[in-house]
Short mmCIF file of C-alpha atoms in Angstrom, two decimals:
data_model
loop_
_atom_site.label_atom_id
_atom_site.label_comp_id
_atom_site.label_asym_id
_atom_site.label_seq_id
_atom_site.Cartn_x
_atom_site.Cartn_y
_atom_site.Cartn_z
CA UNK A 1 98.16 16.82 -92.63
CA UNK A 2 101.14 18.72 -91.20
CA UNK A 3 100.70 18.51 -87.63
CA UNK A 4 101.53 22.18 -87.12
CA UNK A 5 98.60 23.26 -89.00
CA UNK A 6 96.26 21.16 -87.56
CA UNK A 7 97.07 22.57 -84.47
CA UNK A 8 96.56 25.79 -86.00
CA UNK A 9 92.91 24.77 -87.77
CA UNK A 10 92.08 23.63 -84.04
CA UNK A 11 93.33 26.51 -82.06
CA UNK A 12 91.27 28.90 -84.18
CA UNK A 13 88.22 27.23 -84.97
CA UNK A 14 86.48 26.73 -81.81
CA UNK A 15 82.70 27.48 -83.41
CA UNK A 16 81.32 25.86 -86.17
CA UNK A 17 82.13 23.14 -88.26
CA UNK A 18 84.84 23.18 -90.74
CA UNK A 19 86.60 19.89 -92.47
CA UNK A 20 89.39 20.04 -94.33
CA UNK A 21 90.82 17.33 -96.34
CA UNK A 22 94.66 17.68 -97.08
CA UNK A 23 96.25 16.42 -100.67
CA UNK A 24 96.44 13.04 -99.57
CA UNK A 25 92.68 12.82 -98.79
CA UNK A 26 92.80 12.64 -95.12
CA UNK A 27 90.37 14.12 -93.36
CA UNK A 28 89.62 16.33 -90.00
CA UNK A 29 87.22 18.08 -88.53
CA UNK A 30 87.57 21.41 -86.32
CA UNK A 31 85.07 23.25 -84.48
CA UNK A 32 82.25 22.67 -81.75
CA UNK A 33 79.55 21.33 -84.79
CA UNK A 34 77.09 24.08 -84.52
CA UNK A 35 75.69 25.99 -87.35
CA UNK A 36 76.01 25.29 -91.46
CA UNK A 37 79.47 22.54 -92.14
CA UNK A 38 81.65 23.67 -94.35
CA UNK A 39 84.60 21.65 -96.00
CA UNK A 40 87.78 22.81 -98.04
CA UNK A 41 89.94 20.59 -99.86
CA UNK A 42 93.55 21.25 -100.38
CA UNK A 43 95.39 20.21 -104.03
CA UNK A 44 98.83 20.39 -103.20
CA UNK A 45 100.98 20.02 -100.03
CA UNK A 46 102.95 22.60 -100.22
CA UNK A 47 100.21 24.83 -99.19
CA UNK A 48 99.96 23.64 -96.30
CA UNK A 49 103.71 24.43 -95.24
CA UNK A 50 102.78 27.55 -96.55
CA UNK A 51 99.44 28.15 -94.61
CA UNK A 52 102.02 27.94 -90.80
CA UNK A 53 104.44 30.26 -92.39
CA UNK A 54 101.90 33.12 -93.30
CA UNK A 55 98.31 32.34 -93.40
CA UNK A 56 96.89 35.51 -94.36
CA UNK A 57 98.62 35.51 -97.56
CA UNK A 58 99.06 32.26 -98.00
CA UNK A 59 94.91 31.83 -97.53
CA UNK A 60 94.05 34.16 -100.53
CA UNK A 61 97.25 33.21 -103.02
CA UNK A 62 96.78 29.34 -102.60
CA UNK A 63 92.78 30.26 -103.46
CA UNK A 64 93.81 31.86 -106.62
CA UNK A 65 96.16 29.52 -107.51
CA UNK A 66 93.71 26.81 -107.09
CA UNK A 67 95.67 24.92 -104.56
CA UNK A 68 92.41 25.01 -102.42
CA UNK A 69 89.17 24.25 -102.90
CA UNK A 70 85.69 25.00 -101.67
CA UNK A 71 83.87 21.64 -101.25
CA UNK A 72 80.78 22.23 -99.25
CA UNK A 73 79.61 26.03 -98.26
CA UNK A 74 80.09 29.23 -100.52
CA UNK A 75 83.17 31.25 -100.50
CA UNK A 76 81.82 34.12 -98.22
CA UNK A 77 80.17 31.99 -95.61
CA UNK A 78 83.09 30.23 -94.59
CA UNK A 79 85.43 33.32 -94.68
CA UNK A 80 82.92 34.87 -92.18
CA UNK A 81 83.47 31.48 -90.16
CA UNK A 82 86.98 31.84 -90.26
CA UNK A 83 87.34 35.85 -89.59
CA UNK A 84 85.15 35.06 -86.49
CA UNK A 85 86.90 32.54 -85.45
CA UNK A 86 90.37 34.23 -86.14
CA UNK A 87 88.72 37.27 -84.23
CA UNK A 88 87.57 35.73 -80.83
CA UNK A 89 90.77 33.83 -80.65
CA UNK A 90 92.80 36.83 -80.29
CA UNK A 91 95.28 36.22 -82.76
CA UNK A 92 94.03 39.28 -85.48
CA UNK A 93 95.52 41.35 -82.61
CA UNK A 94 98.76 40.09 -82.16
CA UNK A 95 98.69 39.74 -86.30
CA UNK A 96 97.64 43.29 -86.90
CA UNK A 97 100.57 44.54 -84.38
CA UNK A 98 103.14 42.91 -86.09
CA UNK A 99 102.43 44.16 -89.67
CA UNK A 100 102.58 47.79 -88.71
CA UNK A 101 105.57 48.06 -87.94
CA UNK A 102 105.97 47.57 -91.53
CA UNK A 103 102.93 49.70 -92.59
CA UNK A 104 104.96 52.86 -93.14
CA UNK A 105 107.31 51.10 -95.80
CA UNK A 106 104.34 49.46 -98.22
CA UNK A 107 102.81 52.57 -97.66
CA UNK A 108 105.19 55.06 -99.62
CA UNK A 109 103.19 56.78 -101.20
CA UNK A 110 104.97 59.14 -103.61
CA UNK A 111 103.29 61.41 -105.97
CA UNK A 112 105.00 58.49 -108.75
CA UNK A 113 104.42 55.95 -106.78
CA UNK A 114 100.54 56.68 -105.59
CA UNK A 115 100.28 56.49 -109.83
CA UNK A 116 101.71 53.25 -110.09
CA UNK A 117 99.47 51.84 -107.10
CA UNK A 118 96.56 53.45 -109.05
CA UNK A 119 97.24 51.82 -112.57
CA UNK A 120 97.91 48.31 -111.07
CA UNK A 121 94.28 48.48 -109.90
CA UNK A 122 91.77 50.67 -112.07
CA UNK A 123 93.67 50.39 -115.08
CA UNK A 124 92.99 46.95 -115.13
CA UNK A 125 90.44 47.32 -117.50
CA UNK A 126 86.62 49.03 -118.04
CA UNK A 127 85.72 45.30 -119.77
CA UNK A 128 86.30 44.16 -116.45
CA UNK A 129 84.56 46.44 -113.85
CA UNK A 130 81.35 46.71 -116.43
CA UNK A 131 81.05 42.94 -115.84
CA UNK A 132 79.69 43.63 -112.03
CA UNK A 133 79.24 47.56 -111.23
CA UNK A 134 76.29 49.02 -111.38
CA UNK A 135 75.44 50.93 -114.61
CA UNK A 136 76.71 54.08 -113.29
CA UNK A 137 80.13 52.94 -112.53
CA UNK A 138 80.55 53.44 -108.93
CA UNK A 139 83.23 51.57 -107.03
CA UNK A 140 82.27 52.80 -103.94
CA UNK A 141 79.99 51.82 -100.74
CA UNK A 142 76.52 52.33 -101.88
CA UNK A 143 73.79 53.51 -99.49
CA UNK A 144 71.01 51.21 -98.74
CA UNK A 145 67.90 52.93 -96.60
CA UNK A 146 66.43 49.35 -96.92
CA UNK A 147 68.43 46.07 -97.91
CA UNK A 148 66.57 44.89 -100.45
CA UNK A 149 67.21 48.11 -102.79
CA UNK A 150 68.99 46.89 -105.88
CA UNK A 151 72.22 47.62 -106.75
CA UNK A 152 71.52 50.85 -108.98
CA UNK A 153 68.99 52.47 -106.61
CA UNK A 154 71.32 51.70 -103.56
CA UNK A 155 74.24 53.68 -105.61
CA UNK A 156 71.58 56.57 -106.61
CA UNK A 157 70.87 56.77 -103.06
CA UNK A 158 74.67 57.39 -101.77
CA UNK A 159 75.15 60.22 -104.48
CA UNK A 160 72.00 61.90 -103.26
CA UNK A 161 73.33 61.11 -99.42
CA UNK A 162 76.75 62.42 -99.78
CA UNK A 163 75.39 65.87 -102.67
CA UNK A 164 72.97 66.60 -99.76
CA UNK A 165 75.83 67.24 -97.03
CA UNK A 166 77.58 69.09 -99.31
CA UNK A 167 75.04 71.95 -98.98
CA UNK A 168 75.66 72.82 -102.91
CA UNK A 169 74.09 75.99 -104.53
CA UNK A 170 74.42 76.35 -108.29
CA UNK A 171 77.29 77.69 -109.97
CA UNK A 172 79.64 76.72 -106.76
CA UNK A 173 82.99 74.74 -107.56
CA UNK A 174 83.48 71.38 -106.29
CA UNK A 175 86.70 69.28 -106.93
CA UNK A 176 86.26 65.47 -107.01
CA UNK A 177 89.19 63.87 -105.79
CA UNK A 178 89.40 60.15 -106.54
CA UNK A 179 86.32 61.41 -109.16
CA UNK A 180 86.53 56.92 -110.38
CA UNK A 181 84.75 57.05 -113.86
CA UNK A 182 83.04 60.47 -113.19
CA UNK A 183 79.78 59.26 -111.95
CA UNK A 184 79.70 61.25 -108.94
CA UNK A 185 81.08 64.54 -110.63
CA UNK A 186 78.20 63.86 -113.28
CA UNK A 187 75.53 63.29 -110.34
CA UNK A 188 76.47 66.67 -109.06
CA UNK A 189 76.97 68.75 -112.12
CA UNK A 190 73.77 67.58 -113.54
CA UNK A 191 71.62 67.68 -110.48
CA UNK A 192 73.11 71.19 -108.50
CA UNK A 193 74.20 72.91 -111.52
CA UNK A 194 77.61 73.18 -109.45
CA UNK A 195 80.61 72.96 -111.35
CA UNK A 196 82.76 70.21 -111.20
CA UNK A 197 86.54 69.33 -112.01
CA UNK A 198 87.39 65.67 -110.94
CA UNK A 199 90.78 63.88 -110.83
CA UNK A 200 92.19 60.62 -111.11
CA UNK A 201 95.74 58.64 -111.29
CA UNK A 202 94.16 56.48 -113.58
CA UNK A 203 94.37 56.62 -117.88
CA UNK A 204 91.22 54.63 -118.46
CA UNK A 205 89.01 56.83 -116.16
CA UNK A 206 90.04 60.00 -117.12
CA UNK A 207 88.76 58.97 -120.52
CA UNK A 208 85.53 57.60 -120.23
CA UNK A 209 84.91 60.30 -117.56
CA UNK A 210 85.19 62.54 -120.30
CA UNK A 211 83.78 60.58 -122.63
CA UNK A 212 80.46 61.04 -120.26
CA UNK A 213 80.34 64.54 -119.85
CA UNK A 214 80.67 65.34 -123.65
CA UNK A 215 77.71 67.35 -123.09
CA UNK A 216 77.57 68.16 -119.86
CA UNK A 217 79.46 71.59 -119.69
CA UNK A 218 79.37 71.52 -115.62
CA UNK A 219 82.03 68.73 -115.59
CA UNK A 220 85.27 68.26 -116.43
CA UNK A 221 88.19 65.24 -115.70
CA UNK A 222 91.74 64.81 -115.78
CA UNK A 223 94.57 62.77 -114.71
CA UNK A 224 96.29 64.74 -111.87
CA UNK A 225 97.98 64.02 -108.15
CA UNK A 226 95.90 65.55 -105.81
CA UNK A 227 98.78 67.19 -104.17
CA UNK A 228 99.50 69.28 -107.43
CA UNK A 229 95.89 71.08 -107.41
CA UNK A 230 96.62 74.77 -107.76
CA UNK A 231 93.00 76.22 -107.80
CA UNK A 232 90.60 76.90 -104.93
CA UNK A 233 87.08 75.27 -104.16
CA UNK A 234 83.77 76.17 -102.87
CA UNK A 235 83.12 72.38 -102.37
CA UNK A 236 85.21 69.17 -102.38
CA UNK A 237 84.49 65.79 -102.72
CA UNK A 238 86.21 62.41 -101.92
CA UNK A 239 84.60 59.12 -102.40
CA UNK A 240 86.86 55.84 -101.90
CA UNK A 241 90.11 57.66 -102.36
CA UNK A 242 91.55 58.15 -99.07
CA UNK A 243 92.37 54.33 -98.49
CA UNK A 244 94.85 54.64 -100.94
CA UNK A 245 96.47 58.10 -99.68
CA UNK A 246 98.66 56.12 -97.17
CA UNK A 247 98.99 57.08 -93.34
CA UNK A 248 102.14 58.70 -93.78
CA UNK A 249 100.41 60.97 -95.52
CA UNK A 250 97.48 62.09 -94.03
CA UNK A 251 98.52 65.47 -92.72
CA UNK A 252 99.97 65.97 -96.26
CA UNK A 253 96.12 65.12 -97.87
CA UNK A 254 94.30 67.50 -94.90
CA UNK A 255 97.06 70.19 -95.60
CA UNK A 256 96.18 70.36 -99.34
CA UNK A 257 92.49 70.28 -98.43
CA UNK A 258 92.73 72.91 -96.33
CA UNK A 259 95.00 74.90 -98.65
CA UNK A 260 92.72 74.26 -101.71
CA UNK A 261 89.27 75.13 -100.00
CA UNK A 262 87.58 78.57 -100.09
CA UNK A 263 87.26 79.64 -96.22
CA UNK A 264 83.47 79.23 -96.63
CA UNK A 265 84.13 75.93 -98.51
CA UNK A 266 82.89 72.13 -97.38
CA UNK A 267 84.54 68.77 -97.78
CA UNK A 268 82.66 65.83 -97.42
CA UNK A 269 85.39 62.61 -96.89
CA UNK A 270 83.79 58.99 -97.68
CA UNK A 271 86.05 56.11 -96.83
CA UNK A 272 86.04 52.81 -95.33
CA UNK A 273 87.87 52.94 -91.88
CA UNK A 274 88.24 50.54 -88.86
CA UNK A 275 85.88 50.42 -86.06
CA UNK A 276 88.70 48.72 -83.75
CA UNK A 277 92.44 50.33 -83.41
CA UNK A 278 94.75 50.93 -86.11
CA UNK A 279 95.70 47.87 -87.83
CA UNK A 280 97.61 47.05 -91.24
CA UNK A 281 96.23 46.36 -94.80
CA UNK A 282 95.94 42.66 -95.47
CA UNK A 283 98.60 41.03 -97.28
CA UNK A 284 96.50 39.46 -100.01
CA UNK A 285 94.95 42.63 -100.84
CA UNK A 286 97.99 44.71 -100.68
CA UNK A 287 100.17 42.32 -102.56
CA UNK A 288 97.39 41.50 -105.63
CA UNK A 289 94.59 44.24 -105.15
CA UNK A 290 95.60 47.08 -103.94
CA UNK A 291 99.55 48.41 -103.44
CA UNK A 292 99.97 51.17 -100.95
CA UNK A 293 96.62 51.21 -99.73
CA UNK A 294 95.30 51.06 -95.54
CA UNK A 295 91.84 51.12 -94.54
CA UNK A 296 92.43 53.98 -90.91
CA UNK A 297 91.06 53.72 -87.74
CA UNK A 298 89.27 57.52 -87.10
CA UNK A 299 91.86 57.75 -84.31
CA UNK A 300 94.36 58.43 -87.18
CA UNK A 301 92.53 60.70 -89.19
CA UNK A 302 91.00 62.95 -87.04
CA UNK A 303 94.71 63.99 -85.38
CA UNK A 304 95.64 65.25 -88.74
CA UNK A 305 92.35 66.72 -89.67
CA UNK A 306 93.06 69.14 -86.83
CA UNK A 307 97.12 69.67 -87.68
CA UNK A 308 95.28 70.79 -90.62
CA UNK A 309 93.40 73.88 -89.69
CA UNK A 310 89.91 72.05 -90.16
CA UNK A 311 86.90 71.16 -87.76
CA UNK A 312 85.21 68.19 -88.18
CA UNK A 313 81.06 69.26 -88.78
CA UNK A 314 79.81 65.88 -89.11
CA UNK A 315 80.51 61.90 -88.76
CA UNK A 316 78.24 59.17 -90.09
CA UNK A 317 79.25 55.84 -90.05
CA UNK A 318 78.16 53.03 -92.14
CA UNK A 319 78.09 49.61 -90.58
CA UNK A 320 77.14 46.95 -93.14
CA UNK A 321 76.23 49.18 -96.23
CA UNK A 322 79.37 47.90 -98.17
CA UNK A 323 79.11 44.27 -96.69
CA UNK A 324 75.48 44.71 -99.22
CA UNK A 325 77.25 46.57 -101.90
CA UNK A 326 80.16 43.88 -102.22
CA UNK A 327 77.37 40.89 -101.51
CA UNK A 328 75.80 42.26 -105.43
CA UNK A 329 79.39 43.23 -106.65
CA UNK A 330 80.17 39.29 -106.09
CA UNK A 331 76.88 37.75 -107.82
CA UNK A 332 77.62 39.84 -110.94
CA UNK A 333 81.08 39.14 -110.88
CA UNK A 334 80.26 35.18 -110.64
CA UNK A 335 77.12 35.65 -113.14
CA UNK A 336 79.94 36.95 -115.49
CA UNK A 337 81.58 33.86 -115.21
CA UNK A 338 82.64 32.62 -119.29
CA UNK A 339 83.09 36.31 -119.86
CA UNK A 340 85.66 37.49 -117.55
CA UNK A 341 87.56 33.83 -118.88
CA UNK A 342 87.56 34.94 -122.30
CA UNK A 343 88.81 38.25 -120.77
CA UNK A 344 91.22 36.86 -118.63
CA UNK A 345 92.59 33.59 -116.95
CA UNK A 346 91.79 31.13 -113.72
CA UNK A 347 94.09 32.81 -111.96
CA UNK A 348 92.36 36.43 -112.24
CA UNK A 349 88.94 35.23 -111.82
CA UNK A 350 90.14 33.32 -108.52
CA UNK A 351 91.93 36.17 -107.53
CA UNK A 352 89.01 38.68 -107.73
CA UNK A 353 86.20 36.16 -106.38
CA UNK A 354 88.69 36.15 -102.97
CA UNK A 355 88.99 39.67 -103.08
CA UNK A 356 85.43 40.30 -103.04
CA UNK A 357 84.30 37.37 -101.15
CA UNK A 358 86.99 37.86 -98.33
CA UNK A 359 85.77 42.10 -98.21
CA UNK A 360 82.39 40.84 -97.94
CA UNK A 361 83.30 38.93 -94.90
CA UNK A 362 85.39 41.61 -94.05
CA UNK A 363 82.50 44.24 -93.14
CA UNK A 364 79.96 41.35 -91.69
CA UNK A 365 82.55 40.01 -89.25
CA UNK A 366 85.88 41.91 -89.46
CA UNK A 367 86.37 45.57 -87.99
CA UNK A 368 85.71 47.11 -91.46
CA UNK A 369 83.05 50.14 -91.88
CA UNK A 370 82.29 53.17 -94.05
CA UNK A 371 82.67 57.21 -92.74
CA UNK A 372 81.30 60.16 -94.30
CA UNK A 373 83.18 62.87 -92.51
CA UNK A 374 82.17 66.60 -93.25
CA UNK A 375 84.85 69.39 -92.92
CA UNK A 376 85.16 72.52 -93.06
CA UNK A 377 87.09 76.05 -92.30
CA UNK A 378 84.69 77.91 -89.72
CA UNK A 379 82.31 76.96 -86.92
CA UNK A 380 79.38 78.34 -88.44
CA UNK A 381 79.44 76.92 -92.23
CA UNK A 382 76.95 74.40 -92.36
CA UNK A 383 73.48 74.18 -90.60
CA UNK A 384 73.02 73.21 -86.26
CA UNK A 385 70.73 70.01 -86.73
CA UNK A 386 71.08 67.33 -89.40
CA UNK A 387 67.53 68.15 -90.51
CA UNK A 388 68.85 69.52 -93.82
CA UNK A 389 70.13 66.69 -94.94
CA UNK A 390 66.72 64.72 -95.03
CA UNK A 391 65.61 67.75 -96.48
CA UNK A 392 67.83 68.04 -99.27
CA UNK A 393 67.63 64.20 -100.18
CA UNK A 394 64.04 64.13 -100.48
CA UNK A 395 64.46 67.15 -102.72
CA UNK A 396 67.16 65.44 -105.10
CA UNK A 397 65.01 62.35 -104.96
CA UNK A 398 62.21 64.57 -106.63
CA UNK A 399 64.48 66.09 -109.31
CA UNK A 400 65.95 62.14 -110.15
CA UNK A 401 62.79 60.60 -110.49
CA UNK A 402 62.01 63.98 -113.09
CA UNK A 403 59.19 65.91 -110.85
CA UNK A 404 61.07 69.36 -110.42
CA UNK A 405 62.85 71.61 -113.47
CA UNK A 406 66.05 72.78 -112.94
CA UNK A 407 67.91 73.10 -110.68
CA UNK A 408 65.95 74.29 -106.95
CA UNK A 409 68.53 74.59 -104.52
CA UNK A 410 69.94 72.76 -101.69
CA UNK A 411 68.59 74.48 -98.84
CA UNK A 412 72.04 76.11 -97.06
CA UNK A 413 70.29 76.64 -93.79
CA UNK A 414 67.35 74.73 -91.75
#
């Protein structure tokens, strides 16, 4: 093995057990022995030169390429191994602070570029993503009360979450930014009676968004920049956008909230943020998954939030909620097996098990979580306690499962 990375393989893993056996078929063992063994076997030994240079990269390319191997453990165990490992030793740190200083330039996000970024990921195909979403298309955190919710209920349970802090009444305008396939849009229009206008940077969305709400007169999608919305809001929604907006461009994003949002209007932000200090995007996922986007620390986004002109009403945060939501994404994915071969190559399959598997491990031992940040213009817009909330969910619980006609309101005050 080149000796340089097996001083690397030993100076990170100090817990566990981890053997790796290099193209020639020699074999070592890192790690103190405790818990489940894992072993990886490399194919080719120019990965390994690779692996000193830049790991990170190197780690999830040399997967996809098939120029390493998982021989004993699953894919997400051992990357949970690993990202403690690489955690406690301190080197994310010193990794993290060296990338941004480069954050600002992958980051460019241009109303042509932010397009671009957009299309290289969700234009990649609805044969794909129907392989492992749920069966309302969400591609978002779901919301799981209790972990052994399946997949759909956990999803139905995050659009009733987020519609109940939006403290809708009927006929009240909500814009959708980031509105995905439309199944949030859909949720609300059908379920508030509010009226909703979502937008996307992707083709393929916009048109089976619409395709959904042929008759559903509340809802309407197109393809737009969210910087070049010219109407005003009672309500907006953003569900999984914001990692791609860029942080050169948050006070840009809050600006145009505030700008496009009635002065009794809500916003209610979900993202996936960083519970430690601002970092950089991964270079795997920004090189092969997704260009231009960065996962913010709330230290980032709340300095703009206020540049903006709004006040912050609300903050939940979501620990391991997507950690569950990516653990089902990855057993349809890998149940889809044959099909997504006959849809695509190795190469793409590999690719996408290590982007799931690796944000999986991300959110169990990384410094990855979900916010739902509510906004708004004035002090006194939305209600003094929480209670609503419970309130309101219980209430759109009733109306999903078909026990109350249409529509009784979210309660605006309780």
């Amino acid at each position: 093995m080149n000796p340089i990375l097996h001083r690397l393989f030993r100076t990170i893993v100090r817990d566990g057990s981890l053997t790796v056996i290099d193209a020639a078929g020699e074999q070592n063992i890192y790690g103190d022995g405790t818990g489940p063994g894992y072993a990886i076997r490399f194919t080719d030994t120019s990965t390994e030169r690779a692996l000193v240079g830049n790991p990170e990269l190197t780690l999830g390319e040399a997967y996809m390429n098939g120029l390493w191997v998982v021989e004993e453990g699953d894919l997400t165990s051992l990357l949970v191994m690993l990202i403690k490992n690489f955690e406690s030793s301190g080197s994310s740190r010193l990794s993290r602070a060296m990338r941004r200083i480069m954050r600002r330039w992958h980051q460019h996000n241009t109303a042509r570029v932010a397009r671009r970024n957009a299309k290289s990921h969700y234009d990649v195909g609805n044969d794909i993503y129907r392989l492992f979403l749920d069966e309302d298309w969400q591609y978002s955190c779901a919301y799981f009360p209790h972990f052994d919710m399946s997949l759909e209920s956990a999803q139905l349970a995050k659009k009733r979450h987020i519609a109940a802090k939006m403290l809708l009444d009927e006929g009240q305008t909500v814009l959708d930014i980031g509105c995905g396939w439309g199944g949030m849009g859909l949720y609300l229009a059908k379920n508030t009676g509010a009226k909703v206008t979502g937008i996307t940077l992707a083709d393929n969305q916009v048109a089976y968004a619409n395709e959904r709400a042929a008759n559903e007169p509340n809802a309407q999608f197109r393809v737009q920049d969210y910087r070049a919305v010219t109407e005003t809001f009672d309500r907006i929604v953003s569900v999984g956008m914001f990692e791609h907006v860029g942080v050169g461009y948050y006070d840009e994003y809050f600006q145009t909230v505030a700008r496009v949002l009635k002065d009794d209007g809500v916003m209610l932000l979900h993202s996936i943020g960083r519970t430690d200090v601002p970092g950089s995007t991964n270079p795997f996922i920004e090189r092969y998954i997704f260009p231009g986007g960065y996962i913010p620390a709330l230290s980032e986004v709340l300095p703009a939030v206020e540049r903006a002109g709004l006040i912050v009403t609300d903050v939940e945060i979501l620990r391991l909620h997507y950690a569950e939501t990516l653990k089902h994404w990855l057993a349809r994915f890998t149940e889809h097996r044959e099909e997504v071969l006959k849809l695509r190559d190795e190469t793409f399959l590999r690719m996408w098990e290590f982007y799931l598997a690796g944000s999986e491990a991300s959110f169990r031992a990384g410094d990855m979580m979900v916010f739902q940040m509510q906004l708004a213009k004035k002090i006194d817009t939305v209600p003094l306690t929480r209670d609503y909330i419970t309130s309101a969910e219980r209430s759109l619980a009733s109306r999903d499962a078909g026990h109350m006609t249409p529509p009784a309101l979210v309660a605006r005050h309780g």
